[in-house]
Structure formats: structure tokens, C-alpha cells
Amino acid sequence: MADLAFSANDLAQVRFAVSLLWEVAPSFRLLTSNAAHPVHRPWIEQVRPRVLAAGLDRGWLAELIGPSGYIPDFLNPAPTGPAPTPAAERDAILASPADRVREDLNHLARHQGHLGPRLSSLRADPPSYLSKVTQELETYWELALAPHWARIRAVLDADVLHRARTVAEHGAARLFDDLHASASWHDNALTLVHRKRDMPRRSAGAGLLLIPSAFTGPGLRTRVRPPDPPQLAYPARGIGTLWEPRLATGARALTPVLGRSRTLLLTELDTPASTTALAHRTGLSPAGVSQHLTALRDAGLVSAHRAGRSVLYARTAAAETLLAAASA
């Protein structure tokens, strides 16, 4: 059990952030564990073949993110804003001080028993090899998370909105008590039941950064690394319905606006798909599908993500909002 004490200044520095990097390690573990998952099974079945085909189960991430245990802190730099871009989070990793990277890898070696040749090279010369790590992270992002990010982000944003409303209506104490079963607020301190090491403020940093996560699992994950604020990743509300099919019941109302074919394609993109798959499912010609997808992409309703030799198309947050409004 560990306590994190709060002063008035610490409470004033509590903030939320949505971070794709906090989704990388737990989602990667799910994909490489060959285990079933009651919630994420639809996502795993779609994504695992692409990740394995790209060889990511044999690369840098596989060595940095083991099946369990410690994950190097430099893979989770503190987000500088409420929702940093993939490029900003990549740059934060590239800016990691060499001494901190070496310290993290030494800690990882104590957990794993040794470091392989790849990570030994990274420890010897972090500035030269961190770019290889971030290149692989970008590949993983494009294959596994980016095509689904609009859906994931909607759940994370809804969680933040709920927590912010809780603070506004009931205060910070209710926020911390409702965050997770293993977290509780008492006597100006946040108590975490299953954390092994204590979190004194002199070695934890000021404030607290709360990060909702879709993949972090049933428990909490913490990162305590001054001068960054302590970070606490927790399971977001609504994860249980994350991958359930979302029937666009009111999509017919969009037909006069977008046209029948483009409306049909938007409804078919409940899960990311290639041009060929969409043509097969809709009966439209591949050339017609490509033309309509280009128009939808130019309008900000569809995003494209390369997956090996294919390109996967996905609905954007704007498209989700449009379909929800039409259904309402």
C-alpha cells in the first residue's frame, strides 16, 4: 500500500490527459500473449495478423515490453497537454536524457535477468538507437491503434468529461474515491492498495496526471519520475462496449446529403477496412469505392492507414458525430 500526499498546490496541479503511448504497452501485451480477452477479442482478431506479419513480435517493442512486469519509463513521457499528437509523443521519447534511458534499461535488466543485443546497443548509445524504437512505435501505431483511434478516443474523452463533472459537482475527494477500487482518498492523501513502493512528494514530483486507458487492464499503472508529475493510468469507463457493433440506425437521413454510396460506405466502416473489402461488402466497384473514399477523406470523415501492402480506411471522430446526430 502506498500513499501520495496532497498539498493545496498539488491539488491545483491535478489534470487529465489522453495519451496514445499509455495504450501501446498494454495493447502490445494483449496481441503477443496469444490469450483471449472478453472485451478486446474483436480488436485482437483484426490486428494481431497485421502485427505479426510486420514482425513486431520480434523487434524492439518485444524486447522492451515483456509479457509482464516493468516497462521502461522513457516509453511513457508525461504528456505536455490534454491530448498530444503522435508526433509530439514520439519527439518526447527522442528527447529522453541518455542517463535516464540507461537507468531504465538497467532496471529492466534486473527484472528480466539480462538485455539482448538490441537493448544493449540502446543502453550503450541511446541517441543513436532511440530513433529505431520510435520508428517501430510509429509502425505499431499505424497497424494497431490509428485505424481504431476515433472509437477509442471517444471512450477516453467521455471518461474525462465524466470525471471533470464529478469534480465540479462533488469535489476532488469523490473523484479519487470513484477512480478505481484500489484507490481511495483520506486525510489529504491518495492511497493505492497494490503499489509496492511509497510515493513521497520529495521523490514523486508535484501534482498528479490522470490518464484514462482502454487497454491498461483491471488494475492501475503508475509512473513516478521527477521532475515529471506522477502519472496514474486507470481503466476508462465504457470499455465493455468499446468494440460492440454500432448500428447507424439513422444513416438513411444522410443519404440526401452525402449520397447513397458514401452513406453506405460510412456505415460499413464500423470497423476499418480496405477498398477491396468494402467493394466486396457493398457491391460497388473498387474504382467507385476509391473515388468515394477520397471524397470522404477530403471532407474529414474518413482516415487512411497503411497496413503492409494494404490501406485501411476508418471513420473519423467527425464521422462518428455525424452518424450519431443523424441517428438521434
mmCIF file of C-alpha atoms in Angstrom:
data_model
loop_
_atom_site.group_PDB
_atom_site.id
_atom_site.type_symbol
_atom_site.label_atom_id
_atom_site.label_comp_id
_atom_site.label_asym_id
_atom_site.label_seq_id
_atom_site.Cartn_x
_atom_site.Cartn_y
_atom_site.Cartn_z
ATOM 1 C CA MET A 1 0.000 0.000 0.000
ATOM 2 C CA ALA A 2 1.324 3.434 -0.937
ATOM 3 C CA ASP A 3 0.212 6.969 -0.115
ATOM 4 C CA LEU A 4 0.605 10.094 -2.237
ATOM 5 C CA ALA A 5 0.076 13.166 -0.058
ATOM 6 C CA PHE A 6 -1.514 16.309 -1.486
ATOM 7 C CA SER A 7 -0.998 19.930 -0.610
ATOM 8 C CA ALA A 8 -3.257 22.684 -1.956
ATOM 9 C CA ASN A 9 -0.616 23.249 -4.640
ATOM 10 C CA ASP A 10 -0.684 19.568 -5.642
ATOM 11 C CA LEU A 11 -4.467 19.596 -5.941
ATOM 12 C CA ALA A 12 -4.211 22.701 -8.106
ATOM 13 C CA GLN A 13 -1.944 20.756 -10.483
ATOM 14 C CA VAL A 14 -4.147 17.678 -10.947
ATOM 15 C CA ARG A 15 -5.014 17.296 -14.625
ATOM 16 C CA PHE A 16 -6.180 14.725 -17.174
ATOM 17 C CA ALA A 17 -4.522 13.672 -20.422
ATOM 18 C CA VAL A 18 -5.293 11.225 -23.222
ATOM 19 C CA SER A 19 -2.068 9.536 -24.333
ATOM 20 C CA LEU A 20 -1.628 7.009 -27.117
ATOM 21 C CA LEU A 21 1.709 5.922 -25.634
ATOM 22 C CA TRP A 22 -0.062 4.708 -22.496
ATOM 23 C CA GLU A 23 -2.091 2.412 -24.773
ATOM 24 C CA VAL A 24 0.945 0.922 -26.533
ATOM 25 C CA ALA A 25 2.401 -1.374 -23.869
ATOM 26 C CA PRO A 26 -0.805 -2.999 -22.556
ATOM 27 C CA SER A 27 -2.264 -3.398 -26.057
ATOM 28 C CA PHE A 28 1.013 -4.865 -27.343
ATOM 29 C CA ARG A 29 0.996 -7.366 -24.486
ATOM 30 C CA LEU A 30 -2.526 -8.423 -25.410
ATOM 31 C CA LEU A 31 -1.569 -9.007 -29.030
ATOM 32 C CA THR A 32 1.574 -11.000 -28.285
ATOM 33 C CA SER A 33 0.226 -13.070 -25.391
ATOM 34 C CA ASN A 34 -1.958 -15.367 -27.555
ATOM 35 C CA ALA A 35 -4.527 -15.115 -24.770
ATOM 36 C CA ALA A 36 -8.224 -14.490 -25.292
ATOM 37 C CA HIS A 37 -9.794 -11.340 -23.888
ATOM 38 C CA PRO A 38 -13.506 -10.898 -23.146
ATOM 39 C CA VAL A 39 -13.602 -7.253 -24.262
ATOM 40 C CA HIS A 40 -10.807 -6.773 -26.801
ATOM 41 C CA ARG A 41 -11.230 -10.036 -28.752
ATOM 42 C CA PRO A 42 -12.720 -8.345 -31.883
ATOM 43 C CA TRP A 43 -9.813 -5.895 -31.985
ATOM 44 C CA ILE A 44 -7.237 -8.638 -31.392
ATOM 45 C CA GLU A 45 -8.641 -10.769 -34.212
ATOM 46 C CA GLN A 46 -8.380 -7.861 -36.637
ATOM 47 C CA VAL A 47 -4.996 -6.523 -35.573
ATOM 48 C CA ARG A 48 -2.877 -9.488 -34.470
ATOM 49 C CA PRO A 49 -2.300 -10.863 -38.024
ATOM 50 C CA ARG A 50 -1.075 -7.447 -39.211
ATOM 51 C CA VAL A 51 1.279 -7.000 -36.255
ATOM 52 C CA LEU A 52 2.740 -10.488 -36.624
ATOM 53 C CA ALA A 53 3.133 -10.084 -40.390
ATOM 54 C CA ALA A 54 5.140 -6.914 -39.757
ATOM 55 C CA GLY A 55 7.461 -8.842 -37.416
ATOM 56 C CA LEU A 56 6.763 -6.566 -34.454
ATOM 57 C CA ASP A 57 6.667 -9.571 -32.130
ATOM 58 C CA ARG A 58 10.398 -9.986 -32.834
ATOM 59 C CA GLY A 59 11.538 -6.356 -32.732
ATOM 60 C CA TRP A 60 12.365 -3.554 -30.331
ATOM 61 C CA LEU A 61 8.937 -3.452 -28.721
ATOM 62 C CA ALA A 62 9.005 -7.173 -27.982
ATOM 63 C CA GLU A 63 12.240 -6.714 -26.016
ATOM 64 C CA LEU A 64 11.137 -3.533 -24.245
ATOM 65 C CA ILE A 65 7.624 -4.738 -23.384
ATOM 66 C CA GLY A 66 7.783 -8.193 -21.843
ATOM 67 C CA PRO A 67 4.758 -10.388 -21.112
ATOM 68 C CA SER A 68 4.530 -8.871 -17.623
ATOM 69 C CA GLY A 69 6.386 -6.679 -15.169
ATOM 70 C CA TYR A 70 8.317 -3.470 -15.601
ATOM 71 C CA ILE A 71 8.038 -1.250 -18.681
ATOM 72 C CA PRO A 72 10.815 1.337 -19.184
ATOM 73 C CA ASP A 73 9.626 4.758 -18.039
ATOM 74 C CA PHE A 74 11.008 6.554 -21.093
ATOM 75 C CA LEU A 75 8.253 4.892 -23.161
ATOM 76 C CA ASN A 76 5.674 6.927 -21.184
ATOM 77 C CA PRO A 77 6.884 10.540 -21.047
ATOM 78 C CA ALA A 78 4.483 12.890 -19.293
ATOM 79 C CA PRO A 79 2.011 14.345 -21.826
ATOM 80 C CA THR A 80 2.521 18.090 -22.085
ATOM 81 C CA GLY A 81 -1.116 18.791 -22.959
ATOM 82 C CA PRO A 82 -4.557 17.204 -22.715
ATOM 83 C CA ALA A 83 -4.134 15.155 -25.913
ATOM 84 C CA PRO A 84 -0.661 15.299 -27.503
ATOM 85 C CA THR A 85 -0.301 14.242 -31.127
ATOM 86 C CA PRO A 86 1.565 11.071 -32.130
ATOM 87 C CA ALA A 87 4.421 13.253 -33.400
ATOM 88 C CA ALA A 88 4.646 15.127 -30.085
ATOM 89 C CA GLU A 89 4.778 11.903 -28.089
ATOM 90 C CA ARG A 90 7.406 10.483 -30.447
ATOM 91 C CA ASP A 91 9.517 13.616 -30.023
ATOM 92 C CA ALA A 92 9.207 13.338 -26.236
ATOM 93 C CA ILE A 93 10.740 9.857 -26.368
ATOM 94 C CA LEU A 94 13.518 11.054 -28.668
ATOM 95 C CA ALA A 95 14.282 13.834 -26.164
ATOM 96 C CA SER A 96 14.739 11.369 -23.277
ATOM 97 C CA PRO A 97 18.051 12.050 -21.479
ATOM 98 C CA ALA A 98 20.587 9.314 -22.165
ATOM 99 C CA ASP A 99 21.216 8.752 -18.452
ATOM 100 C CA ARG A 100 17.512 8.173 -17.844
ATOM 101 C CA VAL A 101 17.285 5.660 -20.704
ATOM 102 C CA ARG A 102 20.286 3.773 -19.320
ATOM 103 C CA GLU A 103 18.798 3.780 -15.831
ATOM 104 C CA ASP A 104 15.511 2.394 -17.140
ATOM 105 C CA LEU A 105 17.279 -0.329 -19.118
ATOM 106 C CA ASN A 106 19.372 -1.287 -16.095
ATOM 107 C CA HIS A 107 16.139 -1.637 -14.141
ATOM 108 C CA LEU A 108 14.660 -3.734 -16.952
ATOM 109 C CA ALA A 109 17.756 -5.960 -16.948
ATOM 110 C CA ARG A 110 17.280 -6.621 -13.228
ATOM 111 C CA HIS A 111 13.691 -7.711 -13.931
ATOM 112 C CA GLN A 112 14.469 -9.830 -16.998
ATOM 113 C CA GLY A 113 17.857 -11.133 -15.914
ATOM 114 C CA HIS A 114 19.689 -9.732 -18.959
ATOM 115 C CA LEU A 115 19.422 -7.478 -22.006
ATOM 116 C CA GLY A 116 19.651 -8.799 -25.539
ATOM 117 C CA PRO A 117 21.985 -7.337 -28.188
ATOM 118 C CA ARG A 118 19.385 -4.801 -29.333
ATOM 119 C CA LEU A 119 18.762 -3.274 -25.928
ATOM 120 C CA SER A 120 22.439 -3.478 -25.038
ATOM 121 C CA SER A 121 23.121 -1.270 -28.059
ATOM 122 C CA LEU A 122 20.390 1.123 -26.949
ATOM 123 C CA ARG A 123 21.884 1.310 -23.467
ATOM 124 C CA ALA A 124 25.349 1.980 -24.868
ATOM 125 C CA ASP A 125 24.221 4.760 -27.213
ATOM 126 C CA PRO A 126 20.641 5.999 -26.594
ATOM 127 C CA PRO A 127 20.753 8.966 -29.014
ATOM 128 C CA SER A 128 21.675 6.699 -31.930
ATOM 129 C CA TYR A 129 19.083 3.990 -31.286
ATOM 130 C CA LEU A 130 16.039 5.754 -29.846
ATOM 131 C CA SER A 131 15.017 6.667 -33.391
ATOM 132 C CA LYS A 132 14.753 2.941 -34.210
ATOM 133 C CA VAL A 133 12.445 2.483 -31.237
ATOM 134 C CA THR A 134 10.228 5.378 -32.317
ATOM 135 C CA GLN A 135 10.139 4.119 -35.915
ATOM 136 C CA GLU A 136 8.795 0.807 -34.677
ATOM 137 C CA LEU A 137 6.342 2.613 -32.411
ATOM 138 C CA GLU A 138 5.055 4.538 -35.437
ATOM 139 C CA THR A 139 4.599 1.272 -37.335
ATOM 140 C CA TYR A 140 2.691 -0.212 -34.420
ATOM 141 C CA TRP A 141 0.540 2.906 -34.165
ATOM 142 C CA GLU A 142 -0.411 2.730 -37.849
ATOM 143 C CA LEU A 143 -1.155 -1.002 -37.779
ATOM 144 C CA ALA A 144 -2.828 -1.462 -34.415
ATOM 145 C CA LEU A 145 -4.191 1.766 -32.969
ATOM 146 C CA ALA A 146 -4.596 4.554 -35.534
ATOM 147 C CA PRO A 147 -7.414 2.890 -37.550
ATOM 148 C CA HIS A 148 -9.392 2.470 -34.311
ATOM 149 C CA TRP A 149 -8.341 5.661 -32.554
ATOM 150 C CA ALA A 150 -11.541 7.633 -33.198
ATOM 151 C CA ARG A 151 -13.538 4.960 -31.379
ATOM 152 C CA ILE A 152 -11.000 4.591 -28.569
ATOM 153 C CA ARG A 153 -10.631 8.349 -28.199
ATOM 154 C CA ALA A 154 -14.396 8.784 -27.870
ATOM 155 C CA VAL A 155 -14.422 6.455 -24.840
ATOM 156 C CA LEU A 156 -11.422 8.186 -23.258
ATOM 157 C CA ASP A 157 -12.849 11.665 -23.817
ATOM 158 C CA ALA A 158 -16.195 10.606 -22.363
ATOM 159 C CA ASP A 159 -14.402 9.336 -19.261
ATOM 160 C CA VAL A 160 -12.552 12.631 -18.791
ATOM 161 C CA LEU A 161 -15.800 14.559 -19.195
ATOM 162 C CA HIS A 162 -17.467 12.353 -16.564
ATOM 163 C CA ARG A 163 -14.580 12.817 -14.105
ATOM 164 C CA ALA A 164 -14.488 16.563 -14.664
ATOM 165 C CA ARG A 165 -18.202 16.741 -13.954
ATOM 166 C CA THR A 166 -17.686 14.719 -10.779
ATOM 167 C CA VAL A 167 -15.126 17.260 -9.563
ATOM 168 C CA ALA A 168 -17.427 20.145 -10.439
ATOM 169 C CA GLU A 169 -20.419 18.633 -8.623
ATOM 170 C CA HIS A 170 -18.818 16.760 -5.717
ATOM 171 C CA GLY A 171 -15.162 17.811 -5.372
ATOM 172 C CA ALA A 172 -11.801 16.089 -5.766
ATOM 173 C CA ALA A 173 -12.361 13.602 -2.932
ATOM 174 C CA ARG A 174 -15.245 11.965 -4.834
ATOM 175 C CA LEU A 175 -13.103 11.883 -7.987
ATOM 176 C CA PHE A 176 -10.363 9.872 -6.286
ATOM 177 C CA ASP A 177 -12.772 7.569 -4.457
ATOM 178 C CA ASP A 178 -14.594 6.719 -7.707
ATOM 179 C CA LEU A 179 -11.444 6.297 -9.812
ATOM 180 C CA HIS A 180 -10.723 2.642 -9.034
ATOM 181 C CA ALA A 181 -11.462 0.054 -6.353
ATOM 182 C CA SER A 182 -7.804 0.034 -5.251
ATOM 183 C CA ALA A 183 -7.620 3.839 -4.876
ATOM 184 C CA SER A 184 -9.109 5.865 -2.045
ATOM 185 C CA TRP A 185 -8.892 9.395 -0.667
ATOM 186 C CA HIS A 186 -8.399 10.003 3.035
ATOM 187 C CA ASP A 187 -6.807 12.719 5.110
ATOM 188 C CA ASN A 188 -5.308 14.670 2.168
ATOM 189 C CA ALA A 189 -3.686 11.608 0.616
ATOM 190 C CA LEU A 190 -4.423 9.200 -2.238
ATOM 191 C CA THR A 191 -3.913 5.582 -1.151
ATOM 192 C CA LEU A 192 -3.114 2.894 -3.732
ATOM 193 C CA VAL A 193 -3.595 -0.584 -2.333
ATOM 194 C CA HIS A 194 -1.441 -2.716 -4.625
ATOM 195 C CA ARG A 195 1.511 -0.391 -5.198
ATOM 196 C CA LYS A 196 4.687 -1.791 -3.621
ATOM 197 C CA ARG A 197 6.700 1.414 -3.212
ATOM 198 C CA ASP A 198 5.618 4.517 -1.365
ATOM 199 C CA MET A 199 5.321 7.867 -3.171
ATOM 200 C CA PRO A 200 6.759 10.655 -1.001
ATOM 201 C CA ARG A 201 6.357 14.051 -2.651
ATOM 202 C CA ARG A 202 10.078 14.801 -2.472
ATOM 203 C CA SER A 203 10.699 11.930 -4.899
ATOM 204 C CA ALA A 204 7.380 11.853 -6.762
ATOM 205 C CA GLY A 205 7.034 15.372 -8.136
ATOM 206 C CA ALA A 206 4.196 17.859 -7.798
ATOM 207 C CA GLY A 207 0.576 17.426 -8.815
ATOM 208 C CA LEU A 208 -0.892 14.339 -10.480
ATOM 209 C CA LEU A 209 -1.550 13.383 -14.091
ATOM 210 C CA LEU A 210 -4.605 11.134 -14.551
ATOM 211 C CA ILE A 211 -4.692 9.094 -17.771
ATOM 212 C CA PRO A 212 -7.769 7.074 -18.775
ATOM 213 C CA SER A 213 -6.855 3.955 -20.718
ATOM 214 C CA ALA A 214 -8.699 1.456 -22.879
ATOM 215 C CA PHE A 215 -6.101 -1.317 -22.580
ATOM 216 C CA THR A 216 -4.482 -0.934 -19.174
ATOM 217 C CA GLY A 217 -6.488 -3.851 -17.772
ATOM 218 C CA PRO A 218 -8.324 -4.182 -14.480
ATOM 219 C CA GLY A 219 -5.566 -2.607 -12.379
ATOM 220 C CA LEU A 220 -3.813 0.749 -12.160
ATOM 221 C CA ARG A 221 -0.456 1.633 -13.706
ATOM 222 C CA THR A 222 1.792 4.288 -12.219
ATOM 223 C CA ARG A 223 4.874 6.186 -13.322
ATOM 224 C CA VAL A 224 6.800 8.204 -10.756
ATOM 225 C CA ARG A 225 9.752 10.005 -12.261
ATOM 226 C CA PRO A 226 10.590 13.595 -11.175
ATOM 227 C CA PRO A 227 10.614 16.282 -12.388
ATOM 228 C CA ASP A 228 7.531 14.955 -14.221
ATOM 229 C CA PRO A 229 4.320 14.841 -12.220
ATOM 230 C CA PRO A 230 3.373 11.345 -11.046
ATOM 231 C CA GLN A 231 1.198 9.625 -13.643
ATOM 232 C CA LEU A 232 -1.693 7.299 -12.898
ATOM 233 C CA ALA A 233 -3.312 5.316 -15.719
ATOM 234 C CA TYR A 234 -6.679 3.769 -14.897
ATOM 235 C CA PRO A 235 -9.338 1.804 -16.836
ATOM 236 C CA ALA A 236 -11.716 4.211 -18.549
ATOM 237 C CA ARG A 237 -15.457 3.902 -18.115
ATOM 238 C CA GLY A 238 -17.332 2.315 -21.012
ATOM 239 C CA ILE A 239 -14.598 -0.068 -22.141
ATOM 240 C CA GLY A 240 -17.004 -3.014 -22.003
ATOM 241 C CA THR A 241 -18.897 -1.723 -25.045
ATOM 242 C CA LEU A 242 -15.881 -0.393 -26.937
ATOM 243 C CA TRP A 243 -15.968 -2.926 -29.782
ATOM 244 C CA GLU A 244 -19.690 -3.612 -29.940
ATOM 245 C CA PRO A 245 -21.153 -3.011 -33.426
ATOM 246 C CA ARG A 246 -22.628 0.453 -33.714
ATOM 247 C CA LEU A 247 -25.612 0.371 -35.985
ATOM 248 C CA ALA A 248 -26.135 3.698 -37.710
ATOM 249 C CA THR A 249 -29.919 3.478 -37.473
ATOM 250 C CA GLY A 250 -30.447 6.995 -38.770
ATOM 251 C CA ALA A 251 -27.905 6.842 -41.584
ATOM 252 C CA ARG A 252 -30.706 6.956 -44.140
ATOM 253 C CA ALA A 253 -31.182 10.621 -43.208
ATOM 254 C CA LEU A 254 -27.662 11.318 -44.516
ATOM 255 C CA THR A 255 -28.352 9.927 -47.985
ATOM 256 C CA PRO A 256 -29.721 13.209 -49.399
ATOM 257 C CA VAL A 257 -26.613 14.974 -48.054
ATOM 258 C CA LEU A 258 -23.804 12.519 -48.855
ATOM 259 C CA GLY A 259 -25.408 10.322 -51.466
ATOM 260 C CA ARG A 260 -26.350 6.651 -51.157
ATOM 261 C CA SER A 261 -22.907 5.185 -51.898
ATOM 262 C CA ARG A 262 -20.966 7.412 -49.498
ATOM 263 C CA THR A 263 -23.511 6.909 -46.743
ATOM 264 C CA LEU A 264 -23.287 3.156 -47.299
ATOM 265 C CA LEU A 265 -19.501 3.240 -47.075
ATOM 266 C CA LEU A 266 -19.602 5.208 -43.834
ATOM 267 C CA THR A 267 -21.939 2.679 -42.243
ATOM 268 C CA GLU A 268 -19.755 -0.214 -43.461
ATOM 269 C CA LEU A 269 -16.719 1.357 -41.792
ATOM 270 C CA ASP A 270 -17.899 0.358 -38.337
ATOM 271 C CA THR A 271 -14.570 -1.493 -38.416
ATOM 272 C CA PRO A 272 -11.593 -0.357 -40.561
ATOM 273 C CA ALA A 273 -11.478 -1.961 -43.984
ATOM 274 C CA SER A 274 -9.611 -1.866 -47.290
ATOM 275 C CA THR A 275 -11.003 -0.709 -50.629
ATOM 276 C CA THR A 276 -11.233 -4.318 -51.813
ATOM 277 C CA ALA A 277 -13.131 -5.449 -48.724
ATOM 278 C CA LEU A 278 -15.541 -2.537 -48.979
ATOM 279 C CA ALA A 279 -16.187 -3.240 -52.662
ATOM 280 C CA HIS A 280 -16.920 -6.879 -51.835
ATOM 281 C CA ARG A 281 -19.290 -5.975 -48.994
ATOM 282 C CA THR A 282 -21.175 -3.173 -50.749
ATOM 283 C CA GLY A 283 -21.293 -4.380 -54.331
ATOM 284 C CA LEU A 284 -19.707 -1.148 -55.542
ATOM 285 C CA SER A 285 -16.801 -1.295 -57.977
ATOM 286 C CA PRO A 286 -13.299 -0.918 -56.470
ATOM 287 C CA ALA A 287 -12.780 2.214 -58.572
ATOM 288 C CA GLY A 288 -16.046 3.685 -57.310
ATOM 289 C CA VAL A 289 -15.199 2.855 -53.706
ATOM 290 C CA SER A 290 -11.796 4.511 -54.105
ATOM 291 C CA GLN A 291 -13.371 7.646 -55.562
ATOM 292 C CA HIS A 292 -15.950 7.933 -52.786
ATOM 293 C CA LEU A 293 -13.355 7.287 -50.063
ATOM 294 C CA THR A 294 -11.187 10.066 -51.460
ATOM 295 C CA ALA A 295 -14.112 12.473 -51.242
ATOM 296 C CA LEU A 296 -14.941 11.357 -47.693
ATOM 297 C CA ARG A 297 -11.299 11.690 -46.702
ATOM 298 C CA ASP A 298 -11.091 15.208 -48.145
ATOM 299 C CA ALA A 299 -14.179 16.085 -46.069
ATOM 300 C CA GLY A 300 -12.533 14.812 -42.880
ATOM 301 C CA LEU A 301 -14.942 11.910 -42.439
ATOM 302 C CA VAL A 302 -12.522 9.080 -43.237
ATOM 303 C CA SER A 303 -8.850 8.489 -42.405
ATOM 304 C CA ALA A 304 -6.397 6.187 -44.197
ATOM 305 C CA HIS A 305 -3.756 3.996 -42.533
ATOM 306 C CA ARG A 306 -1.170 1.841 -44.267
ATOM 307 C CA ALA A 307 -1.072 -1.808 -43.159
ATOM 308 C CA GLY A 308 1.630 -3.606 -45.123
ATOM 309 C CA ARG A 309 0.603 -3.524 -48.795
ATOM 310 C CA SER A 310 -2.947 -2.500 -47.980
ATOM 311 C CA VAL A 311 -4.516 0.754 -46.862
ATOM 312 C CA LEU A 312 -7.199 0.585 -44.189
ATOM 313 C CA TYR A 313 -9.896 3.231 -44.071
ATOM 314 C CA ALA A 314 -11.606 4.202 -40.840
ATOM 315 C CA ARG A 315 -14.300 6.609 -39.725
ATOM 316 C CA THR A 316 -13.025 9.756 -38.020
ATOM 317 C CA ALA A 317 -14.464 11.304 -34.887
ATOM 318 C CA ALA A 318 -16.304 13.786 -37.133
ATOM 319 C CA ALA A 319 -17.993 10.901 -38.971
ATOM 320 C CA GLU A 320 -18.984 9.256 -35.687
ATOM 321 C CA THR A 321 -20.545 12.533 -34.549
ATOM 322 C CA LEU A 322 -22.372 12.935 -37.849
ATOM 323 C CA LEU A 323 -23.816 9.422 -37.717
ATOM 324 C CA ALA A 324 -24.806 9.831 -34.069
ATOM 325 C CA ALA A 325 -26.569 13.100 -34.876
ATOM 326 C CA ALA A 326 -28.429 11.512 -37.788
ATOM 327 C CA SER A 327 -29.485 8.587 -35.584
ATOM 328 C CA ALA A 328 -30.756 10.948 -32.907
#
